[in-house]
Coordinates of C-alpha atoms and ligand atoms in Angstrom, one line a residue:
M1 CA 105.1 230.0 48.5
A2 CA 106.6 229.0 45.1
V3 CA 104.1 229.3 42.3
I4 CA 104.0 226.5 39.7
G5 CA 102.9 227.3 36.1
I6 CA 101.1 224.5 34.3
M7 CA 100.6 224.9 30.6
S8 CA 98.4 222.4 28.7
A9 CA 98.5 222.2 25.0
L10 CA 95.0 220.7 24.8
H11 CA 91.6 221.9 26.1
E12 CA 90.8 218.5 27.5
E13 CA 94.0 218.4 29.5
L14 CA 93.3 221.9 31.0
A15 CA 89.8 220.8 31.8
A16 CA 91.1 217.8 33.8
V17 CA 93.5 220.1 35.7
L18 CA 90.8 222.6 36.5
A19 CA 88.5 219.9 37.7
D20 CA 91.1 219.2 40.5
M21 CA 91.6 222.8 41.5
P22 CA 89.1 223.8 44.2
D23 CA 89.5 227.6 44.1
E24 CA 90.6 228.7 40.7
Q25 CA 90.1 232.4 39.7
R26 CA 90.1 233.4 36.1
V27 CA 92.4 236.3 35.1
V28 CA 92.4 237.3 31.4
V29 CA 95.6 238.6 29.9
A30 CA 96.4 238.9 26.2
G31 CA 93.1 237.2 25.4
R32 CA 94.0 234.1 27.4
D33 CA 92.3 232.7 30.5
F34 CA 94.9 232.1 33.3
W35 CA 93.5 230.1 36.2
V36 CA 95.0 231.1 39.5
G37 CA 94.5 228.7 42.5
H38 CA 95.8 225.7 44.3
W39 CA 96.3 222.0 43.5
Q40 CA 97.5 219.5 46.1
G41 CA 98.5 222.4 48.4
H42 CA 100.7 224.1 45.8
A43 CA 100.0 227.6 44.4
V44 CA 99.3 227.0 40.7
V45 CA 98.6 229.0 37.6
A46 CA 97.1 226.9 34.8
V47 CA 96.6 228.0 31.2
L48 CA 96.0 226.6 27.7
S49 CA 99.2 227.2 25.7
R50 CA 97.5 227.6 22.4
I51 CA 98.9 225.9 19.3
G52 CA 102.1 226.8 17.5
K53 CA 105.4 228.4 18.6
V54 CA 104.4 232.1 18.7
A55 CA 101.1 231.6 20.5
A56 CA 102.8 229.3 23.1
A57 CA 105.7 231.8 23.5
T58 CA 103.2 234.6 24.3
T59 CA 101.4 232.5 26.8
A60 CA 104.7 231.5 28.5
T61 CA 105.9 235.1 28.6
V62 CA 102.7 236.2 30.4
M63 CA 103.1 233.3 32.8
L64 CA 106.6 234.5 33.7
E65 CA 106.1 238.3 33.5
R66 CA 102.6 238.7 34.9
F67 CA 102.2 235.7 37.2
G68 CA 105.9 235.3 38.3
V69 CA 105.8 231.5 38.2
D70 CA 108.9 229.9 39.7
A71 CA 108.7 226.8 37.5
L72 CA 106.9 226.0 34.3
V73 CA 105.6 222.5 33.4
F74 CA 104.1 221.8 29.9
T75 CA 102.0 218.9 28.9
G76 CA 100.5 217.9 25.6
V77 CA 100.6 215.3 22.9
A78 CA 103.3 214.6 20.2
G79 CA 104.1 212.5 17.2
G80 CA 106.6 209.7 17.9
L81 CA 109.8 209.8 15.7
G82 CA 112.3 207.6 17.5
S83 CA 112.2 203.9 16.9
G84 CA 110.3 202.3 19.8
V85 CA 108.4 205.5 20.6
R86 CA 104.9 204.2 20.3
V87 CA 101.4 205.6 20.6
G88 CA 100.5 205.6 24.2
D89 CA 104.1 206.1 25.4
V90 CA 105.2 209.2 27.2
V91 CA 108.3 211.3 26.3
V92 CA 109.8 213.6 29.0
A93 CA 112.0 216.1 27.2
D94 CA 115.6 216.6 28.1
G95 CA 115.9 219.4 25.5
F96 CA 114.2 221.0 22.6
V97 CA 115.2 222.1 19.0
Q98 CA 113.1 224.0 16.5
H99 CA 113.1 221.7 13.5
D100 CA 111.9 224.4 11.2
M101 CA 114.6 227.0 12.2
D102 CA 116.9 227.5 9.3
A103 CA 118.9 230.7 8.9
S104 CA 121.6 228.9 6.9
P105 CA 124.1 229.7 5.4
L106 CA 124.2 232.7 7.8
F107 CA 124.0 230.4 10.9
P108 CA 124.1 226.6 11.1
R109 CA 120.8 224.8 10.4
H110 CA 118.5 224.8 13.5
E111 CA 120.6 227.3 15.4
V112 CA 118.5 230.2 16.8
P113 CA 120.3 233.3 15.6
L114 CA 122.0 235.4 18.3
Y115 CA 121.6 232.6 20.9
G116 CA 124.5 230.6 19.5
R117 CA 122.6 227.4 20.1
A118 CA 120.0 225.1 18.6
L119 CA 119.3 223.1 21.7
F120 CA 117.4 224.5 24.7
E121 CA 117.8 222.2 27.6
V122 CA 115.2 221.7 30.3
D123 CA 115.7 221.7 34.1
A124 CA 117.2 218.3 35.0
V125 CA 115.7 218.1 38.5
L126 CA 112.2 218.9 37.4
S127 CA 112.4 216.5 34.5
L128 CA 113.6 213.7 36.7
Q129 CA 110.7 214.2 39.0
L130 CA 108.3 214.2 36.1
A131 CA 109.8 211.1 34.6
K132 CA 109.5 209.3 37.9
A133 CA 105.8 210.4 38.2
A134 CA 105.2 209.3 34.6
Q135 CA 106.8 205.9 35.3
Q136 CA 104.5 205.4 38.2
V137 CA 101.4 206.4 36.2
L138 CA 102.2 204.2 33.2
Q139 CA 103.0 201.2 35.4
A140 CA 99.3 201.5 36.6
A141 CA 98.0 202.5 33.1
E142 CA 95.1 200.1 33.4
Q143 CA 94.0 201.8 36.6
H144 CA 94.1 205.2 35.0
L145 CA 92.5 204.3 31.7
G146 CA 90.5 201.2 32.2
P147 CA 91.1 197.9 30.3
D148 CA 88.7 198.8 27.5
T149 CA 90.6 201.9 26.5
L150 CA 93.9 200.0 26.7
A151 CA 92.5 197.4 24.3
Q152 CA 90.8 199.9 22.0
F153 CA 94.0 201.8 21.4
Q154 CA 96.1 198.6 21.5
L155 CA 98.3 200.0 24.2
S156 CA 100.4 197.3 25.8
S157 CA 103.1 198.1 28.4
P158 CA 103.5 201.8 27.6
K159 CA 106.9 203.2 28.2
V160 CA 108.5 206.5 29.4
H161 CA 111.3 207.8 27.3
Q162 CA 113.6 210.8 28.0
G163 CA 115.3 212.7 25.2
L164 CA 115.1 215.3 22.5
I165 CA 111.7 216.7 21.4
V166 CA 111.6 218.9 18.2
S167 CA 109.0 221.6 17.5
G168 CA 107.8 223.4 14.5
D169 CA 104.8 225.1 13.1
R170 CA 103.5 222.1 11.2
F171 CA 101.4 219.1 12.1
V172 CA 103.6 216.3 10.8
A173 CA 101.3 213.9 9.1
T174 CA 103.2 212.1 6.3
S175 CA 105.8 209.4 6.4
S176 CA 108.1 211.3 4.1
E177 CA 108.1 214.3 6.4
S178 CA 108.7 212.3 9.5
Q179 CA 111.5 210.4 7.7
A180 CA 113.1 213.7 6.7
L181 CA 113.0 214.9 10.3
R182 CA 114.6 211.6 11.5
E183 CA 117.4 212.2 9.0
A184 CA 117.9 215.9 9.9
L185 CA 117.7 215.3 13.7
P186 CA 118.5 211.6 14.4
A187 CA 118.3 212.1 18.2
A188 CA 114.7 213.3 18.1
L189 CA 112.2 211.1 20.0
A190 CA 109.1 213.1 19.2
V191 CA 107.7 216.1 17.3
E192 CA 105.2 218.7 18.3
M193 CA 104.4 222.4 17.7
E194 CA 105.2 224.4 20.9
G195 CA 107.8 223.1 23.3
A196 CA 110.9 224.6 21.8
A197 CA 109.4 228.1 21.9
V198 CA 108.4 227.7 25.6
A199 CA 111.9 226.3 26.4
Q200 CA 113.5 229.3 24.8
V201 CA 111.3 231.8 26.7
C202 CA 112.1 230.0 30.0
W203 CA 115.8 230.0 29.1
D204 CA 115.6 233.8 28.5
Y205 CA 114.1 234.3 32.0
G206 CA 116.2 231.6 33.7
V207 CA 113.1 229.9 35.0
P208 CA 113.1 226.1 35.4
F209 CA 111.1 224.3 32.7
A210 CA 110.1 220.7 32.0
A211 CA 107.7 219.1 29.5
V212 CA 105.9 215.8 29.2
R213 CA 104.2 214.7 26.0
T214 CA 102.0 211.6 25.4
I215 CA 102.6 210.1 22.0
S216 CA 99.3 210.4 20.1
D217 CA 100.5 209.3 16.6
R218 CA 103.6 208.3 14.7
A219 CA 103.7 211.6 12.6
D220 CA 102.9 209.5 9.5
D221 CA 100.1 209.1 7.0
T222 CA 97.7 207.9 9.7
A223 CA 98.6 210.6 12.2
H224 CA 95.2 212.1 12.3
T225 CA 93.3 208.9 13.0
D226 CA 91.4 208.9 16.3
F227 CA 93.4 211.9 17.3
N228 CA 90.5 213.6 19.2
R229 CA 89.4 210.4 20.9
F230 CA 92.9 209.6 22.0
I231 CA 93.3 213.0 23.5
C232 CA 90.1 212.6 25.6
E233 CA 90.5 209.0 26.6
V234 CA 94.2 208.7 27.0
A235 CA 96.4 211.8 26.9
S236 CA 94.4 214.1 29.1
R237 CA 94.1 211.3 31.7
Y238 CA 97.8 210.6 31.6
S239 CA 98.6 214.3 32.0
R240 CA 96.4 214.8 34.9
A241 CA 97.6 211.7 36.7
I242 CA 101.3 212.5 36.0
L243 CA 100.9 216.1 37.3
L244 CA 99.0 214.9 40.3
Q245 CA 101.6 212.3 41.2
W246 CA 104.4 214.8 40.8
L247 CA 102.7 217.5 43.0
R248 CA 101.9 214.9 45.7
E249 CA 105.6 214.0 45.9
R250 CA 106.8 217.6 45.8
A251 CA 106.7 219.4 49.1
P252 CA 105.2 222.9 48.8
I253 CA 108.0 225.5 49.2
Ligands
LIG1 N1 92.4 219.4 18.2 C1 93.4 220.3 18.8 C2 94.4 220.8 17.9 C3 95.6 219.9 17.9 S1 96.9 220.6 17.0 C4 92.7 221.5 19.4 O1 91.6 221.9 18.9 O2 93.2 222.1 20.3 C5 98.1 219.4 17.3 C6 98.6 219.4 18.7 O3 99.2 218.1 18.9 C7 99.7 220.4 18.9 O4 99.7 220.8 20.3 C8 101.0 219.6 18.6 O5 102.0 220.1 19.5 C9 100.7 218.2 18.9 N2 101.1 217.1 17.9 C10 100.7 215.8 18.1 N3 101.1 215.1 17.0 C11 101.8 215.9 16.2 C12 102.5 215.7 15.0 N4 102.5 214.6 14.4 N5 103.1 216.8 14.5 C13 103.1 218.0 15.1 N6 102.4 218.3 16.2 C14 101.8 217.2 16.8

C-alpha cells in the first residue's frame, strides 16, 4: 500500500490529524516524533515539520529515507502577499522559491546554486486533488468553523488560490518587507518559512509533493495579531478538513 507522508507546520494541525488516526505508533528519529498509522484506510506517517528551512528539510529527508513515503503533503499557515489573497483564504502551491537565496553575482538571484533553478514545482496531480478538496471545504466554511468564528475573524467567502509560494528564514511582519518581496517576486501569492526547502528535498528524491497553506496574516505590521487564536480556531480546522476530504476521494493504492 502506498504510504502518504503528512507534514504539519503547526502543533495544533498535527494534533487534529492525530485525533483522526485510530492506531498511530510513535517512532522517534532525529529528535522528531513520527506517527505511523492509518487515516481513512490509507497508510499514513504524520509529523511536525518544525519551523524554518533547515529543520523542515531534515524532517522531510527522514520521511523519505526512513519511512519511504510515496507522496508528501505539507500544511501550515502563511502570510498573504498577492493582491486579493486575504486572511482565511487558502493557497495551494504550484511551486516554491526561496526568497532569501541570493548567491549573486555568482548565480542569478534566488537560483539555488548547482540546481540551475530557483523554482521547485510541485506535483500537478496531487495539487489539483488538494485544490479540489480545499474548494469543497471552503464552500462549507461555516460548517467547519461555525458562524461565530467566521464573524470574529471577519472571514467572508474565503477563496482558494493556486500559485507561487515563497519561503525564507524570517517571519515577515512589516509592510516594507512584504512590499520588497512583492517587488522581487511579483508572482508570489504567499510567504512562509519551510515549503521551498521541503519542495527541494522531494525534488532531489523524485517524490511527489504538494502543499496547502491557510493565510493567517498579510505579512505586514499587524501580522502577529491573533496569530495563535487563528491557528487553533481556523487554520488547524481547515487543514484537517482538507486532508480528510482529499483522503476520502483518493482510493488507497
Ligand atoms: N507559534 C508557532 C510558531 C509559528 S512560526 C509555534 O509555536 O509552532 C510561523 C509559522 O507561520 C511558520 O510555519 C511560517 O511558515 C508561517 N507563517 C505565517 N505567516 C508568516 C509570515 N508572515 N512570514 C513568514 N512565515 C509565516
